[in-house]
Short mmCIF file of N, CA and C in Angstrom, two decimals:
data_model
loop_
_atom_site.label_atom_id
_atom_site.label_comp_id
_atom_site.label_asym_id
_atom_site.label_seq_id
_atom_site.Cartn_x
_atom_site.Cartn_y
_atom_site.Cartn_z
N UNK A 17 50.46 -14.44 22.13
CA UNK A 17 49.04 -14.20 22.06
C UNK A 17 48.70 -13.72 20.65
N UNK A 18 47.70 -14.31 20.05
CA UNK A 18 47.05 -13.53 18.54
C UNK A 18 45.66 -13.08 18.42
N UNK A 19 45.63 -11.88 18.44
CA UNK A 19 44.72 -10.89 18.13
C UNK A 19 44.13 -10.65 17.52
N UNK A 20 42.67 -11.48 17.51
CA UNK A 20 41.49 -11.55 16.45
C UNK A 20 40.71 -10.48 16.08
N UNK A 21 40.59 -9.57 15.51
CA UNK A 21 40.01 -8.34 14.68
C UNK A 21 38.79 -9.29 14.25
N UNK A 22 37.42 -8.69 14.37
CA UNK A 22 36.38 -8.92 13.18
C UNK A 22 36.13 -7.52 12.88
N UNK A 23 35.23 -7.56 11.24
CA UNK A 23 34.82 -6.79 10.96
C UNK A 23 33.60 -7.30 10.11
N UNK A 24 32.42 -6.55 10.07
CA UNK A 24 31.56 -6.61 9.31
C UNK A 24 31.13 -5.10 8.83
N UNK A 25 30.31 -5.48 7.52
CA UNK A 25 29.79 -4.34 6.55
C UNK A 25 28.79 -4.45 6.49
N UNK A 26 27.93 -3.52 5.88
CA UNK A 26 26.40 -3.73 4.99
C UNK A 26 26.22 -2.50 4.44
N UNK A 27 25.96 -2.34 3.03
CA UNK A 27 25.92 -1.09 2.55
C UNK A 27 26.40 -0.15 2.90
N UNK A 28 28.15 -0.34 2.45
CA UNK A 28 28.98 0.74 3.27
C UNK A 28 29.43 0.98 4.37
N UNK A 29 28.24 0.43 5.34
CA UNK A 29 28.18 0.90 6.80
C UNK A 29 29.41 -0.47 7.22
N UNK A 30 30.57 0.13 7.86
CA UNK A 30 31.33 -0.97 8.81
C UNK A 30 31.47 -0.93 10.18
N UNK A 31 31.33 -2.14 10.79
CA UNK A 31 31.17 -1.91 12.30
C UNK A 31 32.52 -3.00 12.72
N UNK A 32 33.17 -2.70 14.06
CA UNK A 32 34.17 -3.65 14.10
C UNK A 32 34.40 -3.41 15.50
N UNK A 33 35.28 -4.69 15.81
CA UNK A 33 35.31 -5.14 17.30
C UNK A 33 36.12 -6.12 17.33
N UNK A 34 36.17 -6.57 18.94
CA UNK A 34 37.36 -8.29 19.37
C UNK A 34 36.10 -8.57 19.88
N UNK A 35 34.58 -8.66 19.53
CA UNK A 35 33.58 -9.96 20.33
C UNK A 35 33.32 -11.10 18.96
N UNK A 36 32.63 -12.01 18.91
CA UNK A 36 32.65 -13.18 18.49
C UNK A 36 31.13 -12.95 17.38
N UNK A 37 30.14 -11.93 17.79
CA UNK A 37 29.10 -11.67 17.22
C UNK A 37 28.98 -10.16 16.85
N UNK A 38 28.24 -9.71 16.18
CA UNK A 38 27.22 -8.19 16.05
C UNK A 38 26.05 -8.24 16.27
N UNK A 39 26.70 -7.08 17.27
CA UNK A 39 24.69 -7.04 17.94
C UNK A 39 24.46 -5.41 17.73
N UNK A 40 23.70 -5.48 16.72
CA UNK A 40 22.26 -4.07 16.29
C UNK A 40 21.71 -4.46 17.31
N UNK A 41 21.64 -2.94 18.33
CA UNK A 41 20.80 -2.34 18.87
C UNK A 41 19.81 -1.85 18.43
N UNK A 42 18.28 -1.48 18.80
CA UNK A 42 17.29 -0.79 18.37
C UNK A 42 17.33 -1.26 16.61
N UNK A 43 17.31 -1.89 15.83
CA UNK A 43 17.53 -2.25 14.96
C UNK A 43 16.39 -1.93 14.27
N UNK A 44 16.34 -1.23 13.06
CA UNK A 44 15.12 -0.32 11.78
C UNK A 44 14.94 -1.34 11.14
N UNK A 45 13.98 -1.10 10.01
CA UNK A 45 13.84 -1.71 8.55
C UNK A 45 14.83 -1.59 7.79
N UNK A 46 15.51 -0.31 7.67
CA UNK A 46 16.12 0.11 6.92
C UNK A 46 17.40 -0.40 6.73
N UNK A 47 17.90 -1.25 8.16
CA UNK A 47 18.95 -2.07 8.42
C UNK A 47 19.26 -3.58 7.62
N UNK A 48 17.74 -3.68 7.41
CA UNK A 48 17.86 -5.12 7.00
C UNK A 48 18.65 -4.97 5.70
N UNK A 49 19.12 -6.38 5.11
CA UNK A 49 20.16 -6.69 4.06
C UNK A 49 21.07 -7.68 4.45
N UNK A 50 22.14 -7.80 3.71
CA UNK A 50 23.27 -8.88 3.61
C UNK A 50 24.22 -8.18 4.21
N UNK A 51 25.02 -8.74 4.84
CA UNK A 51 25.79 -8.66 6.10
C UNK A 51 27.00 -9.08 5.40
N UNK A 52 28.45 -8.96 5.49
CA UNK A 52 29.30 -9.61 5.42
C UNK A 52 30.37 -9.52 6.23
N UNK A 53 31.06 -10.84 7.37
CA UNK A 53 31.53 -10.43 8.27
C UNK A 53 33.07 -11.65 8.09
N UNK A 54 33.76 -10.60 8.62
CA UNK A 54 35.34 -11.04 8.21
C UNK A 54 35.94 -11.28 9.67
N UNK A 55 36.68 -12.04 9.76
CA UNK A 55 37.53 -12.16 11.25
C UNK A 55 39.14 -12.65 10.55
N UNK A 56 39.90 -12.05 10.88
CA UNK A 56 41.00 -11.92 10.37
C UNK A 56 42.36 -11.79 11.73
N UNK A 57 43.46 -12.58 11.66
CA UNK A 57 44.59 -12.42 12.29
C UNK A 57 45.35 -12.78 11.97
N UNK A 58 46.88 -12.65 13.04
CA UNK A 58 48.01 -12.37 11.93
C UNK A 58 48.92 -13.96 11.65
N UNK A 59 47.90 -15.10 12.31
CA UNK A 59 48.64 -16.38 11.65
C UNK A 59 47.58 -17.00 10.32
N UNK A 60 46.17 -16.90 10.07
CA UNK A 60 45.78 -17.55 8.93
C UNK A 60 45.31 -15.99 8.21
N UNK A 61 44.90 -16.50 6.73
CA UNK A 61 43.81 -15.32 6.35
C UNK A 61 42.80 -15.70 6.62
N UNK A 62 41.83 -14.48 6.24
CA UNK A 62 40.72 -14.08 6.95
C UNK A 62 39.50 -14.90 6.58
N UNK A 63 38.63 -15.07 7.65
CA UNK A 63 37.56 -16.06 6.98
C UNK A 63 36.50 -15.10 6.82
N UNK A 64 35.51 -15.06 5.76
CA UNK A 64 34.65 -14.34 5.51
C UNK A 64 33.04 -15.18 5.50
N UNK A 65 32.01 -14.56 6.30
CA UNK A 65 30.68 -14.99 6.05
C UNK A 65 29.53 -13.94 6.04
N UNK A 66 29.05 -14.85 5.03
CA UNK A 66 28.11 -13.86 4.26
C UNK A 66 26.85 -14.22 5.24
N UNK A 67 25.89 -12.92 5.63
CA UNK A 67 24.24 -13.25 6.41
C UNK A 67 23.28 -12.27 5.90
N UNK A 68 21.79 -12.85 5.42
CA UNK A 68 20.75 -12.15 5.70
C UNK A 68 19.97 -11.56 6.72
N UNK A 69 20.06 -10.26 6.87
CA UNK A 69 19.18 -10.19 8.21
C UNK A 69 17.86 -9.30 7.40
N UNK A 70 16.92 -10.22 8.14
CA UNK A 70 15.73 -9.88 7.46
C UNK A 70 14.95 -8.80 8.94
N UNK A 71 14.25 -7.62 8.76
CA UNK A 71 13.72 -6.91 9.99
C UNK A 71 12.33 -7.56 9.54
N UNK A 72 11.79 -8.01 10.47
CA UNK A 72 9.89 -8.06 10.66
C UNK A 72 9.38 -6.67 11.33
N UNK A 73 8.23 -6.50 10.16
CA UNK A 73 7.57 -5.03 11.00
C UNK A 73 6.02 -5.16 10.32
N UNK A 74 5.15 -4.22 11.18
CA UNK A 74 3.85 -4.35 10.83
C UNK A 74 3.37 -4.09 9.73
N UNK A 75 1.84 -4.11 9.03
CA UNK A 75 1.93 -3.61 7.98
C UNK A 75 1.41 -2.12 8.13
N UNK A 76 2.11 -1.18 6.53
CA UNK A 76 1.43 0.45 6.65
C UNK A 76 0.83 0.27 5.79
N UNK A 77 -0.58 0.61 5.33
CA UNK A 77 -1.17 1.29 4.35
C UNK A 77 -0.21 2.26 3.66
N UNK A 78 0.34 2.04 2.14
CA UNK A 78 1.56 3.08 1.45
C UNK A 78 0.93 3.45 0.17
N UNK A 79 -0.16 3.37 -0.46
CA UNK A 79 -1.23 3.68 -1.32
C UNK A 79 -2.72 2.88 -1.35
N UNK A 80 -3.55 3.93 -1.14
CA UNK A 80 -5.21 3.07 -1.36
C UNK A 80 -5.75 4.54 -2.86
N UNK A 81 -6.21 3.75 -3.59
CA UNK A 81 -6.87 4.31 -4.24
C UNK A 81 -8.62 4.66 -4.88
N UNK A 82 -9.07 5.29 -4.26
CA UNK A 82 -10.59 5.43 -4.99
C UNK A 82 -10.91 5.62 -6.39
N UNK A 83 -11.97 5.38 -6.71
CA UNK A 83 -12.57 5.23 -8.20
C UNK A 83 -13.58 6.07 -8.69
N UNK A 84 -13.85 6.63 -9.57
CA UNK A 84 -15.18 6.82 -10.33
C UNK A 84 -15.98 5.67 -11.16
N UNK A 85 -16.82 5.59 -11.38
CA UNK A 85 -17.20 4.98 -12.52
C UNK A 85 -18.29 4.95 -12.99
N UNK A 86 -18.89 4.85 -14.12
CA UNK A 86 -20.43 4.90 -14.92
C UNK A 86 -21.06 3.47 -14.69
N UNK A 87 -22.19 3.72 -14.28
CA UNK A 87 -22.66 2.14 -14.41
C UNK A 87 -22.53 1.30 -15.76
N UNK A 88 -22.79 0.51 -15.48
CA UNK A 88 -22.22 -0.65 -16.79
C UNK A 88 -21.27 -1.15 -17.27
N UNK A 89 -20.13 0.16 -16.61
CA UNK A 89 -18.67 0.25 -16.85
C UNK A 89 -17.88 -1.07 -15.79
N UNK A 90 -16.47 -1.02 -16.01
CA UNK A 90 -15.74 -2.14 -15.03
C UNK A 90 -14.89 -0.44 -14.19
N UNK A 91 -14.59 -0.97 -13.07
CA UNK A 91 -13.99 -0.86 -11.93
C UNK A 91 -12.90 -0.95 -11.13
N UNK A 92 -12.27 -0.12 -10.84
CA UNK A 92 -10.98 -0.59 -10.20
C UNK A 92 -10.58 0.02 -9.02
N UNK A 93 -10.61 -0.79 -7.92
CA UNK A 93 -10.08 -0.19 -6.44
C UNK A 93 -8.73 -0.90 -5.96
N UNK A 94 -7.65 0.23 -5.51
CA UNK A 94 -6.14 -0.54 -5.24
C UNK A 94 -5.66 -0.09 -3.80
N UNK A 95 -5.27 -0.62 -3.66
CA UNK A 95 -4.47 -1.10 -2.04
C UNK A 95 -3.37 -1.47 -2.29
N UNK A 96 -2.36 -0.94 -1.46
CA UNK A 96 -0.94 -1.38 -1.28
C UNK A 96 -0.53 -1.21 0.07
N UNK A 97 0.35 -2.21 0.85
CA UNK A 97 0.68 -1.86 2.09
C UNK A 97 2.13 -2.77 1.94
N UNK A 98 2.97 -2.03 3.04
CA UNK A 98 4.61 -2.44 3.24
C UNK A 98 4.76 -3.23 4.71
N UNK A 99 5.02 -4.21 4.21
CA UNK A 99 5.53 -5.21 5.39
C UNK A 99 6.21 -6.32 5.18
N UNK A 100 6.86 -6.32 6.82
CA UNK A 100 7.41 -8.09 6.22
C UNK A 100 6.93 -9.11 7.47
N UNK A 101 6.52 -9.96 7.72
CA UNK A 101 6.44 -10.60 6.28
C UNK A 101 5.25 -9.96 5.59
N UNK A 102 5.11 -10.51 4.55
CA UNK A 102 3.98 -9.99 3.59
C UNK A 102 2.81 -10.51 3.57
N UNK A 103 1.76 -9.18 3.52
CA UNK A 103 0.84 -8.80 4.43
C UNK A 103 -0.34 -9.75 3.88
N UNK A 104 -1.29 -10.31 4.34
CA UNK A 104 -2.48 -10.39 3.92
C UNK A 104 -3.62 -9.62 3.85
N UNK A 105 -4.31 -9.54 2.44
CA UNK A 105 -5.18 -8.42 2.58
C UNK A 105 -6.81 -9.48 2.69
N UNK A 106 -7.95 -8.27 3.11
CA UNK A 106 -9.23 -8.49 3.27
C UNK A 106 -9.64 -7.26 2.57
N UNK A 107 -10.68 -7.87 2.03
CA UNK A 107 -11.74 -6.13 1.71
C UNK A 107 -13.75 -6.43 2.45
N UNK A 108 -13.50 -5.21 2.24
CA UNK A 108 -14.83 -5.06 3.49
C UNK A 108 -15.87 -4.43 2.74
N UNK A 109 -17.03 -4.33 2.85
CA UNK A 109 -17.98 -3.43 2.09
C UNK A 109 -18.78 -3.45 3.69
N UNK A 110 -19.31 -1.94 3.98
CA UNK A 110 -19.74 -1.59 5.14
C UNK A 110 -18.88 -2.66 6.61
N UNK A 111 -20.01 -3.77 7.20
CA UNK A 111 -19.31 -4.45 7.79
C UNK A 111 -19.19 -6.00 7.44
N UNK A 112 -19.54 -6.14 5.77
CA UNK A 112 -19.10 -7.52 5.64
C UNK A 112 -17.89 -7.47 4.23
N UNK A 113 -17.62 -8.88 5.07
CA UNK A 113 -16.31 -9.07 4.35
C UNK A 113 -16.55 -9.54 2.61
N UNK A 114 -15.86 -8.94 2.49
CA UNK A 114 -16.01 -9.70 0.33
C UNK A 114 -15.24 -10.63 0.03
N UNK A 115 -15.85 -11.62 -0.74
CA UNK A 115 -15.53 -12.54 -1.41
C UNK A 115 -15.57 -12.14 -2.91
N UNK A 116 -14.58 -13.17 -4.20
CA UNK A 116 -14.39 -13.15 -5.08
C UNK A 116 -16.15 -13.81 -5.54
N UNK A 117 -16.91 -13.17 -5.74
CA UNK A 117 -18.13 -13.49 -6.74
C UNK A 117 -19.18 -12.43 -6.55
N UNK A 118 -20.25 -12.97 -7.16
CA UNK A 118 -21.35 -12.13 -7.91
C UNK A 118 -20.98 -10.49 -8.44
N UNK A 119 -19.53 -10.81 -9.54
CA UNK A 119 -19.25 -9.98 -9.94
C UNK A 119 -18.00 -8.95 -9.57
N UNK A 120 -17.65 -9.63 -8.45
CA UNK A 120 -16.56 -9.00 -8.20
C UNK A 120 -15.74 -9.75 -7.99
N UNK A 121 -14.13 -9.40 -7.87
CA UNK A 121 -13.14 -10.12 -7.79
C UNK A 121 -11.62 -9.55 -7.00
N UNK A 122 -10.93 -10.18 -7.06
CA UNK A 122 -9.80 -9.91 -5.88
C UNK A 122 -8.77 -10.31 -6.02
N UNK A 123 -7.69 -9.77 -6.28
CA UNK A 123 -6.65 -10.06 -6.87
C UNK A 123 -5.32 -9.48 -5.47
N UNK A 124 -4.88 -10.51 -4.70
CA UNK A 124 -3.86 -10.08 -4.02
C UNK A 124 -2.58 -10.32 -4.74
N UNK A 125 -1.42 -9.44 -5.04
CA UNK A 125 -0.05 -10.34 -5.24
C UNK A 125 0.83 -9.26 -4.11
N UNK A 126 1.76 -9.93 -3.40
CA UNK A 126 2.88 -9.56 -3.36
C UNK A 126 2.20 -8.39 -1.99
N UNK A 127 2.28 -7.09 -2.18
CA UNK A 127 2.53 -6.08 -1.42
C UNK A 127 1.16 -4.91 -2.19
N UNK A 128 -0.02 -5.82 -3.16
CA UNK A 128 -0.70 -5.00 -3.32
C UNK A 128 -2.12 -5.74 -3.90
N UNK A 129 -3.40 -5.10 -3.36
CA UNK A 129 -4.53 -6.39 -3.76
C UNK A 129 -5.49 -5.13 -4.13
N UNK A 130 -6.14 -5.91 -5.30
CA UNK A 130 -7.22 -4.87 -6.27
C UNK A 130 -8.20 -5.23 -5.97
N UNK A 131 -9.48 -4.65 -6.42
CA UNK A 131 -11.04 -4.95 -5.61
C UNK A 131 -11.63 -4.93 -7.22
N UNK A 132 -11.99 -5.95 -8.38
CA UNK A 132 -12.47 -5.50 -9.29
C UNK A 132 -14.03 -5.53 -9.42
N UNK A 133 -14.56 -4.81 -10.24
CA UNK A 133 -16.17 -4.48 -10.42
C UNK A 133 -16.56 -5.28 -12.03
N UNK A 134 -17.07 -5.91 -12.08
CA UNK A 134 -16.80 -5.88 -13.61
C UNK A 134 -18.11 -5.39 -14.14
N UNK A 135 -18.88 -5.29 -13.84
CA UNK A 135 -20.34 -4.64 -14.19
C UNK A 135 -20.72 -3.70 -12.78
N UNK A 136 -20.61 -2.33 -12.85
CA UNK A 136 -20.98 -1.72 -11.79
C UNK A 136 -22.35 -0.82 -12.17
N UNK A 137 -22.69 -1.10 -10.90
CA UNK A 137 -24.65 -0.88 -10.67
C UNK A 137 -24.45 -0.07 -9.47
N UNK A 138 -25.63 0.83 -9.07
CA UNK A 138 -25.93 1.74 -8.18
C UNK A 138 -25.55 0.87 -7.09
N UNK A 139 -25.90 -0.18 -6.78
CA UNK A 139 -25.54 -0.69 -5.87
C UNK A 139 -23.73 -1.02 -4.96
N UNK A 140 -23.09 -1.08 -6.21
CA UNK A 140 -21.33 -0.96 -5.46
C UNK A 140 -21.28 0.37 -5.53
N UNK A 141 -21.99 1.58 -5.56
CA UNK A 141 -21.27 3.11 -5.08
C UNK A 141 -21.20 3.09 -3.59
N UNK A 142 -19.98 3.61 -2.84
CA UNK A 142 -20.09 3.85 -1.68
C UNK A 142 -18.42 3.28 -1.37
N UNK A 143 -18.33 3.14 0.22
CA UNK A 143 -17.14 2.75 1.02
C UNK A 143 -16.83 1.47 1.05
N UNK A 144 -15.51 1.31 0.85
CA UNK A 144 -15.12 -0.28 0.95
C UNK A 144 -13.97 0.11 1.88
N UNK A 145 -13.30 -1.00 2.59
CA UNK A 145 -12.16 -1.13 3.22
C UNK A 145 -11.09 -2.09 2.75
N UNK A 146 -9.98 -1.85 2.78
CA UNK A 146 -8.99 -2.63 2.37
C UNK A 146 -8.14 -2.93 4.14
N UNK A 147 -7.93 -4.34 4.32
CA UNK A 147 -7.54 -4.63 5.67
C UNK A 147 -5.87 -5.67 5.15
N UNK A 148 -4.76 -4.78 5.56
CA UNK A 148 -3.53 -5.88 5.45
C UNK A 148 -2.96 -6.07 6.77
N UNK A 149 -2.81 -7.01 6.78
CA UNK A 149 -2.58 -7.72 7.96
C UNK A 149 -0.97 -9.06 7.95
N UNK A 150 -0.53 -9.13 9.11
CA UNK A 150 0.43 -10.04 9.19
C UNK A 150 0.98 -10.43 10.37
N UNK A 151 1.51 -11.32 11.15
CA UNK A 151 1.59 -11.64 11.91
C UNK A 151 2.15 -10.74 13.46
N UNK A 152 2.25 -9.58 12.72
CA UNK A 152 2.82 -8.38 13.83
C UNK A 152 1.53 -7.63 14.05
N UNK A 153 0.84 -7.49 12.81
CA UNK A 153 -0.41 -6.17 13.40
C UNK A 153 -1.06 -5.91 12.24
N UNK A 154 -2.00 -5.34 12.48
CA UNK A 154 -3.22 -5.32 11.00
C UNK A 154 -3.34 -3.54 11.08
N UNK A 155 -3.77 -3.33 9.57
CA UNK A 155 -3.53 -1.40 9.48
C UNK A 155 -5.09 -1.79 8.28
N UNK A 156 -5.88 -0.78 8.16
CA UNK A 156 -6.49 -0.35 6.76
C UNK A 156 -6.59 0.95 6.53
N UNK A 157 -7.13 0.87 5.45
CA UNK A 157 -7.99 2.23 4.66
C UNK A 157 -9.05 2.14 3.97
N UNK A 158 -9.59 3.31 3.80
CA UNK A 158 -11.56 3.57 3.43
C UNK A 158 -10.84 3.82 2.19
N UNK A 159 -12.11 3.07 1.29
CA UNK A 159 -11.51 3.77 -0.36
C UNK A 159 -13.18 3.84 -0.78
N UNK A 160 -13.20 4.83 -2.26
CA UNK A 160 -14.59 4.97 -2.48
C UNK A 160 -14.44 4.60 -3.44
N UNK A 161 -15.99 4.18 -3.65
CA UNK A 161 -16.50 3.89 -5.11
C UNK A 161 -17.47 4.70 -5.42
N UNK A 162 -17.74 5.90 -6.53
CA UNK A 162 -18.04 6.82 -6.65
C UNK A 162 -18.77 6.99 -7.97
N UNK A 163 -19.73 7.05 -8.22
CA UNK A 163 -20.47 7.76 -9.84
C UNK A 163 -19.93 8.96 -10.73
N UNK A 164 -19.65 8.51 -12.16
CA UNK A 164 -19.64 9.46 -12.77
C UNK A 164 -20.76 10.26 -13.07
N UNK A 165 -20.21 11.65 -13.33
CA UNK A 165 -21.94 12.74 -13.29
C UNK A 165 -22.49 11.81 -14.95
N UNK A 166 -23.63 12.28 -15.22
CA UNK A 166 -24.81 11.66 -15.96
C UNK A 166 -24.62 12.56 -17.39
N UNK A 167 -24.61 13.87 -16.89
CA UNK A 167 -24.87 14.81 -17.73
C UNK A 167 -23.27 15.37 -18.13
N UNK A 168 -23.18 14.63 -19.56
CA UNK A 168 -21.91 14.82 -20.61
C UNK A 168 -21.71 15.97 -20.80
N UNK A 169 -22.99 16.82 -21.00
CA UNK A 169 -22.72 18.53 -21.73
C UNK A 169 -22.10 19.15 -20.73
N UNK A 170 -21.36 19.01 -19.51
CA UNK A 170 -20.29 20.32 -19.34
C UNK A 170 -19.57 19.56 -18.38
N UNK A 171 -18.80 18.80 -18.45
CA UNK A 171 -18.08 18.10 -18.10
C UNK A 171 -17.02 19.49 -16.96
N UNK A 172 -16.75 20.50 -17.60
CA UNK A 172 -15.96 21.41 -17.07
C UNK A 172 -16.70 22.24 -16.29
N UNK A 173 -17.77 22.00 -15.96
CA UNK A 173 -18.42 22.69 -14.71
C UNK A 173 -18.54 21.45 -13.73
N UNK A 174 -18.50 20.17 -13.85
CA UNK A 174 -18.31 18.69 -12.81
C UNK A 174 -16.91 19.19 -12.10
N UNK A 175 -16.06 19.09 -13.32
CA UNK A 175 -14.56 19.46 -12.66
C UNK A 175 -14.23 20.36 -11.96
N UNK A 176 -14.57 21.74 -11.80
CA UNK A 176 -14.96 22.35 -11.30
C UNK A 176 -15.99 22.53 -10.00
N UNK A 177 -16.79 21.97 -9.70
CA UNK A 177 -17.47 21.69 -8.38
C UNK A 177 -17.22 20.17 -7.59
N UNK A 178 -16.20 19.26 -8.17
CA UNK A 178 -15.51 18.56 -7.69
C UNK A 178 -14.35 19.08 -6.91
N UNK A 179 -13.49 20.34 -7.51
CA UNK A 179 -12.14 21.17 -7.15
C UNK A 179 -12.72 21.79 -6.04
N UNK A 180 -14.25 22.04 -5.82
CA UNK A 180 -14.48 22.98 -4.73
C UNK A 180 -14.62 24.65 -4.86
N UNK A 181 -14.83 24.88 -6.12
CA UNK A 181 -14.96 26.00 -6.63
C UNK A 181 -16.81 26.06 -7.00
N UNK A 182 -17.45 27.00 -6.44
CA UNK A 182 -18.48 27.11 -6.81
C UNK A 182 -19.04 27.97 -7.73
N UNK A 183 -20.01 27.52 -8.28
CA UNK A 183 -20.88 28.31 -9.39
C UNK A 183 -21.85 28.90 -9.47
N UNK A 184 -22.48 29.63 -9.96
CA UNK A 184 -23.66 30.27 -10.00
C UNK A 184 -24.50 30.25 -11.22
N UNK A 185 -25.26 29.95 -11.34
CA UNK A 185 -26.76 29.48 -12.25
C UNK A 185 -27.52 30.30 -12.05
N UNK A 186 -27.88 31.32 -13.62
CA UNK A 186 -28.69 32.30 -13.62
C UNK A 186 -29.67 31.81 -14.52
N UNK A 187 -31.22 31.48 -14.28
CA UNK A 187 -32.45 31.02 -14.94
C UNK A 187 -33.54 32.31 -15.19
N UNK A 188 -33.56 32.58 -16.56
CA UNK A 188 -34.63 33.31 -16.92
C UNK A 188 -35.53 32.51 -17.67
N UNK A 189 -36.82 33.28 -16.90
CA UNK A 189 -38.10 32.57 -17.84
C UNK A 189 -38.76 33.79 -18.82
N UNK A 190 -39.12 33.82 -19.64
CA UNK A 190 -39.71 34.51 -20.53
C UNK A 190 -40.72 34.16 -20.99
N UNK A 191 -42.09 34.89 -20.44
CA UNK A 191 -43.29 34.16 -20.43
C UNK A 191 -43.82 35.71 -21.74
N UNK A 192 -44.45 34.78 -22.82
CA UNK A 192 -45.34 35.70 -23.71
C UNK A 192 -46.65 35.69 -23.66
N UNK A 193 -47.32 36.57 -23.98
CA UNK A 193 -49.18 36.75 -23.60
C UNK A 193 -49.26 35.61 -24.96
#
């Protein structure tokens, strides 16, 4: 009788047995990678095969970013979300969906899609949504688009009642006969 050993690896991790396959239980993201699995006994050497195991999982929202900006100025709103497969994004303004024009634009690659302004007017201040989506499940986030204050002369009292620290404003009038 000859006694077939397999073994397989993946990042260190080795698992081994006499069945014909590996079976991950409950199987993570974190699992996925290249596999390499050996079956070895004591009349040939060992045959070795190499496998990808890819995990599918939904997408997360893993950075959204909000903006300031001065009118007239350009704009930038970012979204990133983790999934596989890889996610498709949407962006939303209240409840309609945006398209690339009258000034704005949309740039998806990969695992992250930008919302650009290129001339911003009173009109783009406010909430947008970023929506990624993929064939397991759809996730978003609220991002803002926000005004810079008007008034340059104290920039360090804005920063300051932005932090949540409040101030106090003392007004004297001085009226002469």
């Amino acid at each position: 009788m000859v006694l077939v050993t397999n073994s397989c690896a993946c990042s260190g991790r080795e698992f081994e047995g006499e069945e014909e396959y590996l079976e991950i239980l409950g199987i993570t993201r974190e699992q996925s990678g290249k596999y390499e699995c050996k079956a070895a006994n004591e009349v040939a050497s060992a045959d070795v095969k190499q496998v990808r195991v890819t995990v599918n999982y939904p997408p997360t929202i893993t950075e959204s970013k909000s903006n300031e900006a001065a009118t007239g100025r350009q704009a930038l709103l970012r979204c990133e979300a983790s999934a596989v497969p890889t996610p498709d994004f949407e962006w939303y303004r209240d409840d309609t969906r945006i398209n690339s024009a009258n000034g704005l634009e949309i740039k998806s690659t990969g695992s992250q899609s930008l919302l650009m302004v290129a001339n911003v007017t009173e009109e783009h201040y406010g909430n947008y949504t970023c929506v990624a989506a993929n064939k397991l499940g759809v996730t978003n986030a609220s991002l803002y688009l926000y005004s810079k204050p008007r008034d340059k002369s104290s920039p360090q009292a804005y920063q300051l009642l932005r932090s949540g620290i409040s101030l106090q404003l003392n007004v004297y009038l001085l009226i002469s006969p």
